[in-house]
mmCIF file of C-alpha atoms and ligand atoms in Angstrom:
data_model
loop_
_atom_site.group_PDB
_atom_site.id
_atom_site.type_symbol
_atom_site.label_atom_id
_atom_site.label_comp_id
_atom_site.label_asym_id
_atom_site.label_seq_id
_atom_site.Cartn_x
_atom_site.Cartn_y
_atom_site.Cartn_z
ATOM 1 C CA MET A 1 -1.048 -9.447 21.047
ATOM 2 C CA PRO A 2 1.469 -9.639 18.184
ATOM 3 C CA LEU A 3 4.652 -8.990 20.120
ATOM 4 C CA ASN A 4 7.869 -9.276 18.088
ATOM 5 C CA PRO A 5 8.526 -13.037 18.319
ATOM 6 C CA GLU A 6 12.285 -12.778 18.615
ATOM 7 C CA ILE A 7 11.912 -10.308 21.520
ATOM 8 C CA ALA A 8 9.163 -12.306 23.176
ATOM 9 C CA ALA A 9 11.328 -15.424 23.016
ATOM 10 C CA ARG A 10 13.890 -13.650 25.220
ATOM 11 C CA PHE A 11 11.474 -12.921 28.018
ATOM 12 C CA GLU A 12 13.331 -14.845 30.791
ATOM 13 C CA GLU A 13 16.718 -13.389 29.753
ATOM 14 C CA LEU A 14 15.253 -9.858 29.788
ATOM 15 C CA GLN A 15 13.561 -10.476 33.065
ATOM 16 C CA ASP A 16 16.858 -11.471 34.594
ATOM 17 C CA ILE A 17 18.498 -8.283 33.272
ATOM 18 C CA ARG A 18 15.714 -6.198 34.664
ATOM 19 C CA ARG A 19 15.817 -7.842 38.083
ATOM 20 C CA HIS A 20 19.579 -7.458 38.280
ATOM 21 C CA LEU A 21 19.125 -3.693 37.558
ATOM 22 C CA HIS A 22 16.360 -3.530 40.041
ATOM 23 C CA ALA A 23 18.534 -4.892 42.772
ATOM 24 C CA CYS A 24 21.330 -2.365 42.036
ATOM 25 C CA PRO A 25 19.641 1.051 42.015
ATOM 26 C CA GLU A 26 21.770 4.224 41.443
ATOM 27 C CA ILE A 27 20.683 7.780 42.034
ATOM 28 C CA GLY A 28 20.805 10.840 39.808
ATOM 29 C CA LEU A 29 23.835 11.371 37.684
ATOM 30 C CA GLU A 30 25.779 8.585 39.506
ATOM 31 C CA THR A 31 24.719 5.725 37.298
ATOM 32 C CA VAL A 32 28.283 4.300 37.106
ATOM 33 C CA GLN A 33 27.531 0.574 37.704
ATOM 34 C CA THR A 34 24.467 0.658 35.510
ATOM 35 C CA VAL A 35 26.445 2.177 32.630
ATOM 36 C CA SER A 36 29.129 -0.473 33.005
ATOM 37 C CA PHE A 37 26.420 -3.166 32.902
ATOM 38 C CA VAL A 38 24.812 -1.624 29.796
ATOM 39 C CA LYS A 39 28.289 -1.278 28.105
ATOM 40 C CA ALA A 40 29.011 -5.043 28.718
ATOM 41 C CA LYS A 41 25.644 -5.945 27.156
ATOM 42 C CA LEU A 42 26.250 -3.717 24.128
ATOM 43 C CA ASP A 43 29.665 -5.197 23.716
ATOM 44 C CA SER A 44 28.134 -8.715 23.681
ATOM 45 C CA PHE A 45 25.709 -7.492 20.946
ATOM 46 C CA GLY A 46 28.645 -5.873 18.876
ATOM 47 C CA ILE A 47 27.197 -2.410 19.225
ATOM 48 C CA GLY A 48 29.480 0.595 19.606
ATOM 49 C CA TYR A 49 28.849 3.442 22.021
ATOM 50 C CA GLU A 50 30.231 6.722 23.414
ATOM 51 C CA ASP A 51 29.985 8.370 26.777
ATOM 52 C CA ILE A 52 27.802 11.474 26.838
ATOM 53 C CA GLY A 53 26.559 13.934 29.466
ATOM 54 C CA VAL A 54 27.326 12.708 32.919
ATOM 55 C CA ASN A 55 27.183 8.894 33.158
ATOM 56 C CA SER A 56 24.840 8.672 30.138
ATOM 57 C CA LEU A 57 25.655 6.465 27.193
ATOM 58 C CA LEU A 58 24.952 6.798 23.474
ATOM 59 C CA ALA A 59 24.988 3.615 21.510
ATOM 60 C CA LYS A 60 24.952 3.720 17.686
ATOM 61 C CA VAL A 61 23.681 1.129 15.341
ATOM 62 C CA GLN A 62 24.526 1.758 11.642
ATOM 63 C CA GLY A 63 22.187 0.338 9.093
ATOM 64 C CA ARG A 64 23.089 -0.926 5.594
ATOM 65 C CA GLY A 65 23.239 2.488 4.075
ATOM 66 C CA PRO A 66 22.720 6.232 4.469
ATOM 67 C CA GLY A 67 19.387 7.475 5.633
ATOM 68 C CA LYS A 68 17.711 9.127 8.607
ATOM 69 C CA THR A 69 19.122 9.282 12.082
ATOM 70 C CA VAL A 70 16.439 8.195 14.579
ATOM 71 C CA ALA A 71 17.123 8.409 18.379
ATOM 72 C CA PHE A 72 15.463 6.455 21.180
ATOM 73 C CA ARG A 73 15.864 7.330 24.838
ATOM 74 C CA GLY A 74 15.585 5.249 28.003
ATOM 75 C CA ASP A 75 16.371 6.510 31.475
ATOM 76 C CA MET A 76 18.431 4.581 34.041
ATOM 77 C CA ASP A 77 18.266 6.327 37.467
ATOM 78 C CA ALA A 78 16.432 5.245 40.632
ATOM 79 C CA LEU A 79 14.875 7.122 43.593
ATOM 80 C CA GLU A 80 15.787 7.746 47.247
ATOM 81 C CA ILE A 81 12.961 5.564 48.589
ATOM 82 C CA ASN A 82 13.211 2.636 50.966
ATOM 83 C CA GLU A 83 11.791 -0.319 49.018
ATOM 84 C CA GLU A 84 8.969 -2.263 50.674
ATOM 85 C CA THR A 85 7.993 -4.766 47.978
ATOM 86 C CA GLY A 86 9.565 -7.821 49.761
ATOM 87 C CA LEU A 87 10.495 -9.166 46.352
ATOM 88 C CA PRO A 88 13.441 -11.549 46.071
ATOM 89 C CA TYR A 89 15.259 -9.125 43.861
ATOM 90 C CA GLN A 90 14.451 -6.073 45.898
ATOM 91 C CA SER A 91 16.965 -3.245 46.232
ATOM 92 C CA GLY A 92 20.215 -4.320 47.874
ATOM 93 C CA THR A 93 20.745 -0.680 49.110
ATOM 94 C CA ALA A 94 18.619 0.782 51.893
ATOM 95 C CA GLY A 95 17.050 4.088 50.953
ATOM 96 C CA ARG A 96 17.387 3.528 47.176
ATOM 97 C CA MET A 97 14.808 1.964 44.874
ATOM 98 C CA HIS A 98 13.824 1.618 41.251
ATOM 99 C CA ALA A 99 10.365 2.985 42.041
ATOM 100 C CA CYS A 100 9.837 4.673 38.651
ATOM 101 C CA GLY A 101 10.568 1.622 36.499
ATOM 102 C CA HIS A 102 13.752 3.032 34.857
ATOM 103 C CA ASP A 103 15.254 -0.446 35.472
ATOM 104 C CA GLY A 104 12.600 -1.642 32.997
ATOM 105 C CA HIS A 105 13.193 1.204 30.537
ATOM 106 C CA THR A 106 16.897 0.343 30.472
ATOM 107 C CA THR A 107 16.014 -3.271 29.838
ATOM 108 C CA THR A 108 13.614 -2.352 27.062
ATOM 109 C CA MET A 109 16.344 -0.340 25.355
ATOM 110 C CA LEU A 110 18.706 -3.351 25.633
ATOM 111 C CA ALA A 111 16.004 -5.619 24.155
ATOM 112 C CA PHE A 112 15.646 -3.243 21.293
ATOM 113 C CA ALA A 113 19.487 -2.980 20.943
ATOM 114 C CA GLN A 114 19.870 -6.690 20.732
ATOM 115 C CA TYR A 115 17.174 -6.972 18.085
ATOM 116 C CA LEU A 116 18.779 -4.175 16.012
ATOM 117 C CA ALA A 117 22.189 -5.850 16.244
ATOM 118 C CA ASP A 118 20.705 -8.897 14.478
ATOM 119 C CA HIS A 119 18.625 -6.851 11.976
ATOM 120 C CA ARG A 120 20.764 -4.082 10.464
ATOM 121 C CA ASP A 121 18.638 -4.218 7.276
ATOM 122 C CA PHE A 122 17.535 -0.581 7.484
ATOM 123 C CA ASP A 123 18.842 2.558 5.886
ATOM 124 C CA GLY A 124 20.096 5.133 8.300
ATOM 125 C CA THR A 125 21.421 5.286 11.883
ATOM 126 C CA VAL A 126 19.740 4.408 15.130
ATOM 127 C CA LEU A 127 21.000 6.126 18.309
ATOM 128 C CA LEU A 128 20.149 4.554 21.684
ATOM 129 C CA LEU A 129 20.435 7.018 24.470
ATOM 130 C CA PHE A 130 20.737 5.495 27.997
ATOM 131 C CA GLN A 131 20.259 8.627 30.228
ATOM 132 C CA SER A 132 21.121 9.251 33.809
ATOM 133 C CA GLY A 133 19.640 11.855 36.071
ATOM 134 C CA GLU A 134 16.023 12.010 34.865
ATOM 135 C CA GLU A 135 14.595 12.371 38.410
ATOM 136 C CA GLY A 136 15.351 16.059 38.830
ATOM 137 C CA PHE A 137 19.079 15.976 38.246
ATOM 138 C CA GLY A 138 19.112 17.503 34.756
ATOM 139 C CA GLY A 139 20.415 14.461 33.050
ATOM 140 C CA ALA A 140 18.858 15.440 29.652
ATOM 141 C CA LEU A 141 20.372 18.881 29.741
ATOM 142 C CA LYS A 142 23.819 17.400 30.455
ATOM 143 C CA VAL A 143 23.411 15.234 27.339
ATOM 144 C CA ILE A 144 22.341 18.220 25.277
ATOM 145 C CA GLU A 145 25.152 20.435 26.670
ATOM 146 C CA ASP A 146 27.560 17.675 25.692
ATOM 147 C CA GLY A 147 26.561 18.142 22.079
ATOM 148 C CA LEU A 148 24.007 15.426 21.249
ATOM 149 C CA PHE A 149 22.392 17.691 18.686
ATOM 150 C CA ASP A 150 25.681 19.261 17.556
ATOM 151 C CA LYS A 151 27.264 15.935 16.749
ATOM 152 C CA TYR A 152 24.268 14.347 15.179
ATOM 153 C CA THR A 153 21.456 15.601 12.946
ATOM 154 C CA ILE A 154 18.656 13.812 14.536
ATOM 155 C CA ASP A 155 15.598 13.583 12.373
ATOM 156 C CA CYS A 156 13.290 12.400 15.177
ATOM 157 C CA MET A 157 13.443 10.938 18.717
ATOM 158 C CA PHE A 158 11.184 8.690 20.742
ATOM 159 C CA GLY A 159 10.853 7.674 24.425
ATOM 160 C CA LEU A 160 8.476 5.770 26.640
ATOM 161 C CA HIS A 161 7.400 5.410 30.235
ATOM 162 C CA ASN A 162 5.573 2.583 31.940
ATOM 163 C CA TRP A 163 2.276 3.767 33.371
ATOM 164 C CA PRO A 164 0.381 2.115 36.293
ATOM 165 C CA GLY A 165 -3.447 2.087 35.851
ATOM 166 C CA TYR A 166 -3.399 0.922 32.237
ATOM 167 C CA ALA A 167 -3.246 -2.670 31.078
ATOM 168 C CA THR A 168 0.141 -3.847 29.573
ATOM 169 C CA ASP A 169 -1.468 -4.142 26.255
ATOM 170 C CA GLN A 170 -2.539 -0.555 26.252
ATOM 171 C CA ILE A 171 -0.380 2.283 24.798
ATOM 172 C CA VAL A 172 -1.271 5.927 25.439
ATOM 173 C CA ILE A 173 -0.128 8.424 22.782
ATOM 174 C CA SER A 174 -1.222 12.000 22.973
ATOM 175 C CA ARG A 175 -1.550 14.093 19.846
ATOM 176 C CA GLY A 176 -0.554 17.260 21.875
ATOM 177 C CA SER A 177 0.952 17.764 25.280
ATOM 178 C CA CYS A 178 1.318 14.588 27.339
ATOM 179 C CA MET A 179 3.228 15.749 30.327
ATOM 180 C CA ALA A 180 3.342 19.142 32.177
ATOM 181 C CA SER A 181 6.089 21.668 32.615
ATOM 182 C CA GLU A 182 7.556 22.059 36.090
ATOM 183 C CA ASP A 183 8.705 25.318 37.422
ATOM 184 C CA ARG A 184 9.722 26.335 40.977
ATOM 185 C CA PHE A 185 9.672 29.702 42.715
ATOM 186 C CA ASP A 186 11.191 31.296 45.821
ATOM 187 C CA LEU A 187 9.810 34.388 47.433
ATOM 188 C CA THR A 188 11.626 36.116 50.286
ATOM 189 C CA ILE A 189 9.526 38.695 52.135
ATOM 190 C CA ARG A 190 11.511 41.101 54.338
ATOM 191 C CA GLY A 191 9.889 43.347 56.856
ATOM 192 C CA LYS A 192 11.188 44.661 60.180
ATOM 193 C CA SER A 193 11.316 42.569 63.332
ATOM 194 C CA GLY A 194 10.046 43.451 66.821
ATOM 195 C CA HIS A 195 7.984 42.452 69.822
ATOM 196 C CA ALA A 196 4.718 40.632 69.032
ATOM 197 C CA SER A 197 2.767 43.078 71.183
ATOM 198 C CA VAL A 198 3.573 46.046 69.049
ATOM 199 C CA PRO A 199 3.105 45.094 65.355
ATOM 200 C CA HIS A 200 2.490 48.753 64.510
ATOM 201 C CA LEU A 201 6.111 49.432 65.352
ATOM 202 C CA CYS A 202 7.362 46.511 63.099
ATOM 203 C CA VAL A 203 6.839 45.659 59.481
ATOM 204 C CA GLU A 204 5.096 42.330 59.714
ATOM 205 C CA PRO A 205 5.837 39.930 56.849
ATOM 206 C CA PHE A 206 3.188 37.256 57.388
ATOM 207 C CA ALA A 207 0.128 39.231 56.042
ATOM 208 C CA ALA A 208 2.015 39.689 52.723
ATOM 209 C CA VAL A 209 2.804 35.937 52.629
ATOM 210 C CA ALA A 210 -0.820 35.072 53.271
ATOM 211 C CA ASP A 211 -2.021 37.351 50.496
ATOM 212 C CA PHE A 212 0.548 35.938 48.115
ATOM 213 C CA ILE A 213 -0.557 32.361 48.742
ATOM 214 C CA LYS A 214 -4.232 33.181 48.268
ATOM 215 C CA GLY A 215 -3.521 35.507 45.281
ATOM 216 C CA ALA A 216 -1.621 32.659 43.534
ATOM 217 C CA GLN A 217 -4.818 30.586 43.375
ATOM 218 C CA THR A 218 -6.645 33.554 41.960
ATOM 219 C CA ILE A 219 -4.180 33.529 39.032
ATOM 220 C CA ILE A 220 -5.403 29.934 38.256
ATOM 221 C CA ALA A 221 -9.062 30.857 38.800
ATOM 222 C CA ARG A 222 -9.163 34.293 36.950
ATOM 223 C CA LYS A 223 -6.226 34.500 34.635
ATOM 224 C CA VAL A 224 -5.700 31.019 33.173
ATOM 225 C CA SER A 225 -8.347 30.036 30.598
ATOM 226 C CA ALA A 226 -10.850 27.384 31.821
ATOM 227 C CA HIS A 227 -9.694 25.230 28.856
ATOM 228 C CA ASP A 228 -6.073 25.185 29.947
ATOM 229 C CA LYS A 229 -4.523 23.087 32.728
ATOM 230 C CA ALA A 230 -2.390 24.621 35.390
ATOM 231 C CA VAL A 231 -1.515 24.062 39.039
ATOM 232 C CA ILE A 232 0.289 26.417 41.478
ATOM 233 C CA SER A 233 1.170 24.820 44.883
ATOM 234 C CA THR A 234 2.769 26.584 47.817
ATOM 235 C CA THR A 235 4.949 23.862 49.248
ATOM 236 C CA GLN A 236 7.144 25.494 51.878
ATOM 237 C CA VAL A 237 6.862 28.492 54.294
ATOM 238 C CA HIS A 238 9.756 29.195 56.675
ATOM 239 C CA GLY A 239 9.854 31.981 59.083
ATOM 240 C CA GLY A 240 9.842 32.948 62.786
ATOM 241 C CA SER A 241 11.436 31.509 65.893
ATOM 242 C CA ALA A 242 9.491 32.398 68.936
ATOM 243 C CA TYR A 243 5.846 33.038 70.140
ATOM 244 C CA ASN A 244 6.558 36.655 70.936
ATOM 245 C CA ILE A 245 8.694 37.870 68.103
ATOM 246 C CA ILE A 246 7.638 39.238 64.720
ATOM 247 C CA PRO A 247 10.427 38.001 62.382
ATOM 248 C CA ASP A 248 12.269 40.074 59.830
ATOM 249 C CA GLU A 249 11.984 37.562 57.072
ATOM 250 C CA VAL A 250 9.695 34.819 55.741
ATOM 251 C CA VAL A 251 10.730 32.532 52.852
ATOM 252 C CA LEU A 252 8.072 30.862 50.780
ATOM 253 C CA ARG A 253 8.572 28.286 47.996
ATOM 254 C CA GLY A 254 6.262 26.625 45.497
ATOM 255 C CA ASN A 255 5.738 24.587 42.357
ATOM 256 C CA VAL A 256 3.965 25.304 39.102
ATOM 257 C CA ARG A 257 2.682 22.857 36.490
ATOM 258 C CA THR A 258 1.011 23.511 33.224
ATOM 259 C CA THR A 259 0.501 21.635 29.945
ATOM 260 C CA GLU A 260 0.568 24.959 27.783
ATOM 261 C CA GLY A 261 3.776 26.785 27.106
ATOM 262 C CA GLY A 262 1.947 30.199 26.952
ATOM 263 C CA VAL A 263 0.378 29.592 30.353
ATOM 264 C CA GLN A 264 3.802 29.079 31.794
ATOM 265 C CA ASP A 265 4.833 32.587 30.689
ATOM 266 C CA LEU A 266 1.526 34.045 32.032
ATOM 267 C CA ILE A 267 2.005 32.330 35.444
ATOM 268 C CA GLU A 268 5.603 33.495 35.804
ATOM 269 C CA GLU A 269 4.641 37.065 34.951
ATOM 270 C CA SER A 270 1.558 37.038 37.168
ATOM 271 C CA LEU A 271 3.392 35.622 40.227
ATOM 272 C CA GLY A 272 6.054 38.271 39.841
ATOM 273 C CA GLN A 273 3.396 41.042 39.709
ATOM 274 C CA LEU A 274 1.662 39.532 42.706
ATOM 275 C CA ALA A 275 4.899 39.495 44.734
ATOM 276 C CA GLN A 276 5.462 43.213 43.974
ATOM 277 C CA GLY A 277 1.798 44.020 44.656
ATOM 278 C CA VAL A 278 1.808 42.504 48.172
ATOM 279 C CA ALA A 279 5.085 44.166 48.857
ATOM 280 C CA ALA A 280 3.655 47.557 47.990
ATOM 281 C CA THR A 281 0.426 46.965 50.026
ATOM 282 C CA TYR A 282 2.233 45.909 53.201
ATOM 283 C CA GLY A 283 5.419 47.971 52.937
ATOM 284 C CA VAL A 284 7.749 44.872 52.802
ATOM 285 C CA GLN A 285 10.502 43.986 50.415
ATOM 286 C CA ALA A 286 9.796 41.101 48.134
ATOM 287 C CA ASN A 287 12.532 39.145 46.306
ATOM 288 C CA PHE A 288 10.828 36.802 43.779
ATOM 289 C CA VAL A 289 12.798 34.217 41.796
ATOM 290 C CA TYR A 290 11.222 31.889 39.204
ATOM 291 C CA HIS A 291 13.127 28.900 37.963
ATOM 292 C CA ARG A 292 11.968 26.897 34.873
ATOM 293 C CA LYS A 293 12.842 23.282 35.519
ATOM 294 C CA HIS A 294 11.207 21.248 32.750
ATOM 295 C CA PRO A 295 9.321 22.465 29.665
ATOM 296 C CA VAL A 296 5.967 21.042 28.614
ATOM 297 C CA LEU A 297 6.341 17.647 26.831
ATOM 298 C CA THR A 298 4.444 17.993 23.599
ATOM 299 C CA ASN A 299 4.304 15.321 20.923
ATOM 300 C CA SER A 300 5.072 16.819 17.556
ATOM 301 C CA LEU A 301 5.264 13.444 15.686
ATOM 302 C CA PRO A 302 2.466 11.230 17.076
ATOM 303 C CA GLU A 303 1.149 9.634 13.868
ATOM 304 C CA PRO A 304 3.975 7.119 13.166
ATOM 305 C CA ALA A 305 3.859 6.152 16.834
ATOM 306 C CA ILE A 306 0.104 5.562 16.730
ATOM 307 C CA ARG A 307 0.377 3.335 13.612
ATOM 308 C CA ALA A 308 3.356 1.370 15.117
ATOM 309 C CA ALA A 309 1.515 0.867 18.425
ATOM 310 C CA ALA A 310 -1.617 -0.332 16.613
ATOM 311 C CA ARG A 311 0.418 -3.050 15.004
ATOM 312 C CA VAL A 312 1.651 -4.345 18.387
ATOM 313 C CA VAL A 313 -1.410 -3.933 20.659
ATOM 314 C CA GLY A 314 -4.243 -3.464 18.125
ATOM 315 C CA GLU A 315 -5.880 -0.170 17.180
ATOM 316 C CA GLU A 316 -8.477 -0.395 19.994
ATOM 317 C CA ASN A 317 -5.718 -0.492 22.605
ATOM 318 C CA VAL A 318 -4.006 2.691 21.443
ATOM 319 C CA LEU A 319 -5.456 5.504 23.559
ATOM 320 C CA THR A 320 -5.077 8.903 22.046
ATOM 321 C CA ASP A 321 -7.569 10.986 24.041
ATOM 322 C CA GLU A 322 -6.168 10.595 27.577
ATOM 323 C CA LEU A 323 -5.566 13.662 29.695
ATOM 324 C CA PRO A 324 -1.977 14.810 30.022
ATOM 325 C CA ALA A 325 -0.270 14.007 33.286
ATOM 326 C CA MET A 326 0.634 16.973 35.538
ATOM 327 C CA GLY A 327 4.007 15.290 36.341
ATOM 328 C CA SER A 328 6.988 16.389 34.303
ATOM 329 C CA GLU A 329 9.712 14.545 32.316
ATOM 330 C CA ASP A 330 13.132 15.788 31.466
ATOM 331 C CA TYR A 331 12.701 14.111 28.043
ATOM 332 C CA ALA A 332 10.807 17.324 27.204
ATOM 333 C CA PHE A 333 14.162 19.109 26.696
ATOM 334 C CA TYR A 334 14.913 16.912 23.584
ATOM 335 C CA THR A 335 11.534 17.934 22.128
ATOM 336 C CA GLU A 336 12.990 21.533 21.795
ATOM 337 C CA HIS A 337 15.610 20.207 19.340
ATOM 338 C CA THR A 338 13.835 17.625 17.172
ATOM 339 C CA LYS A 339 10.434 16.121 16.195
ATOM 340 C CA SER A 340 9.410 13.655 18.773
ATOM 341 C CA CYS A 341 6.835 11.429 20.434
ATOM 342 C CA PHE A 342 6.747 10.164 24.037
ATOM 343 C CA VAL A 343 4.278 7.313 24.866
ATOM 344 C CA TRP A 344 3.073 5.556 27.971
ATOM 345 C CA ILE A 345 2.735 1.750 28.098
ATOM 346 C CA GLY A 346 0.445 0.322 30.734
ATOM 347 C CA ASN A 347 2.214 -1.243 33.782
ATOM 348 C CA GLY A 348 -1.012 -3.113 34.829
ATOM 349 C CA THR A 349 -4.293 -1.900 36.101
ATOM 350 C CA ASP A 350 -3.515 -3.060 39.688
ATOM 351 C CA SER A 351 0.061 -1.701 39.799
ATOM 352 C CA PRO A 352 0.958 0.630 42.657
ATOM 353 C CA VAL A 353 1.666 4.116 41.345
ATOM 354 C CA ILE A 354 5.228 5.162 40.424
ATOM 355 C CA HIS A 355 7.379 6.591 43.294
ATOM 356 C CA ASN A 356 5.607 4.245 45.686
ATOM 357 C CA SER A 357 7.593 1.959 47.970
ATOM 358 C CA LYS A 358 5.611 -1.055 46.792
ATOM 359 C CA TYR A 359 5.783 -0.357 43.015
ATOM 360 C CA ASP A 360 7.515 -2.791 40.675
ATOM 361 C CA PHE A 361 8.008 -2.574 36.857
ATOM 362 C CA ASN A 362 5.965 -5.135 34.964
ATOM 363 C CA ASP A 363 8.320 -7.192 32.766
ATOM 364 C CA GLN A 364 5.670 -7.549 30.060
ATOM 365 C CA VAL A 365 6.248 -3.826 29.329
ATOM 366 C CA THR A 366 9.753 -4.635 28.066
ATOM 367 C CA LEU A 367 8.251 -6.911 25.395
ATOM 368 C CA VAL A 368 5.632 -4.375 24.406
ATOM 369 C CA GLY A 369 8.036 -1.476 24.526
ATOM 370 C CA ALA A 370 10.799 -3.078 22.437
ATOM 371 C CA SER A 371 8.315 -4.533 19.922
ATOM 372 C CA PHE A 372 6.771 -1.040 19.656
ATOM 373 C CA PHE A 373 10.258 0.507 19.016
ATOM 374 C CA VAL A 374 10.926 -2.028 16.252
ATOM 375 C CA GLU A 375 7.699 -1.153 14.521
ATOM 376 C CA LEU A 376 8.149 2.549 15.109
ATOM 377 C CA LEU A 377 11.594 2.387 13.442
ATOM 378 C CA ASN A 378 10.099 0.672 10.373
ATOM 379 C CA GLU A 379 7.479 3.478 10.240
ATOM 380 C CA VAL A 380 9.851 6.434 10.332
ATOM 381 C CA MET A 381 12.543 4.879 8.147
ATOM 382 C CA GLN A 382 9.899 4.125 5.474
ATOM 383 C CA GLN A 383 8.998 7.807 5.353
ATOM 384 C CA ALA A 384 12.225 8.801 3.646
HETATM 385 ZN ZN1 ZN B 401 9.983 9.147 38.382
HETATM 386 ZN ZN1 ZN B 402 10.225 7.876 35.466
#
């Protein structure tokens, strides 16, 4: 595999960086120590940076002359999981773990930064965004709210994620959507409480809840096209306190995923109609609230990434026909502001899945990822 030789030569140094980050996981927007560590590395490379969002960092590498502005994003946050790898560099904090490989993504960005510091022979500007709070904390939105796209005219943006189940010399690049949207809903059904022996004197909320749960699956089966992908899952039902009391209120919560933006609209509207429908049928009050958490991640600029990946891992190892994942990524928010591509790099065919207590980032991905970013920058800068 033609990895970038300068990056490959730093394997042990990069592995040490990654293991240090792995041992010091930080959660959500509180990536304070990680940011200090990244700043010290960028200082040693002679690369300037600014704070952005909440404990995110934007490094800037200016090339030899004016040209495009190309951004790359790596995430830094860990998860509230108790690590069970037993590795010598395992998490030093109980209940926190780098179980999604963001320690490796940060290292990959540093490897790329170090290479760029030594090779400023490009026209334009490279922005390296080290982002906090990817795991459901709105880190990308904080960066956008803090003016990333107001301060900079970003021509295009790229990101990557390690992906268990593929070999480390495989890169997955979708020409369409690659990760799903995530939405959440809350439904409060209010009836009238009373003794369990006289339901006719009460307004019983559970029948409406049951119809709503079943009806939601009918939306998938009967309203969403068989060609589109969508999932609605009821994940919480709370209500009642005794064997012999019909309660006033039941609260139901759930999660919606789809890989098509139009389907997201359809589901939001249909769930709202369903809630009002069951309310009318059973004489209860329904308060339905739908929250959009992450948009669909769609690649609008896959071709340069496909060409760059082929140069690193060979054309036969660039997979462009894989199904999108139903998981979501807050990188998707950036795709609403600029052209973009987000790729997966194999973390090994025998790797435990991400978010598993025995998962570990494969350090080979750092070499593949940083080599890929170098080639990708060449691709997009050439297309002036
Ligand atoms: Zn994750
Ligand atoms: Zn992740």
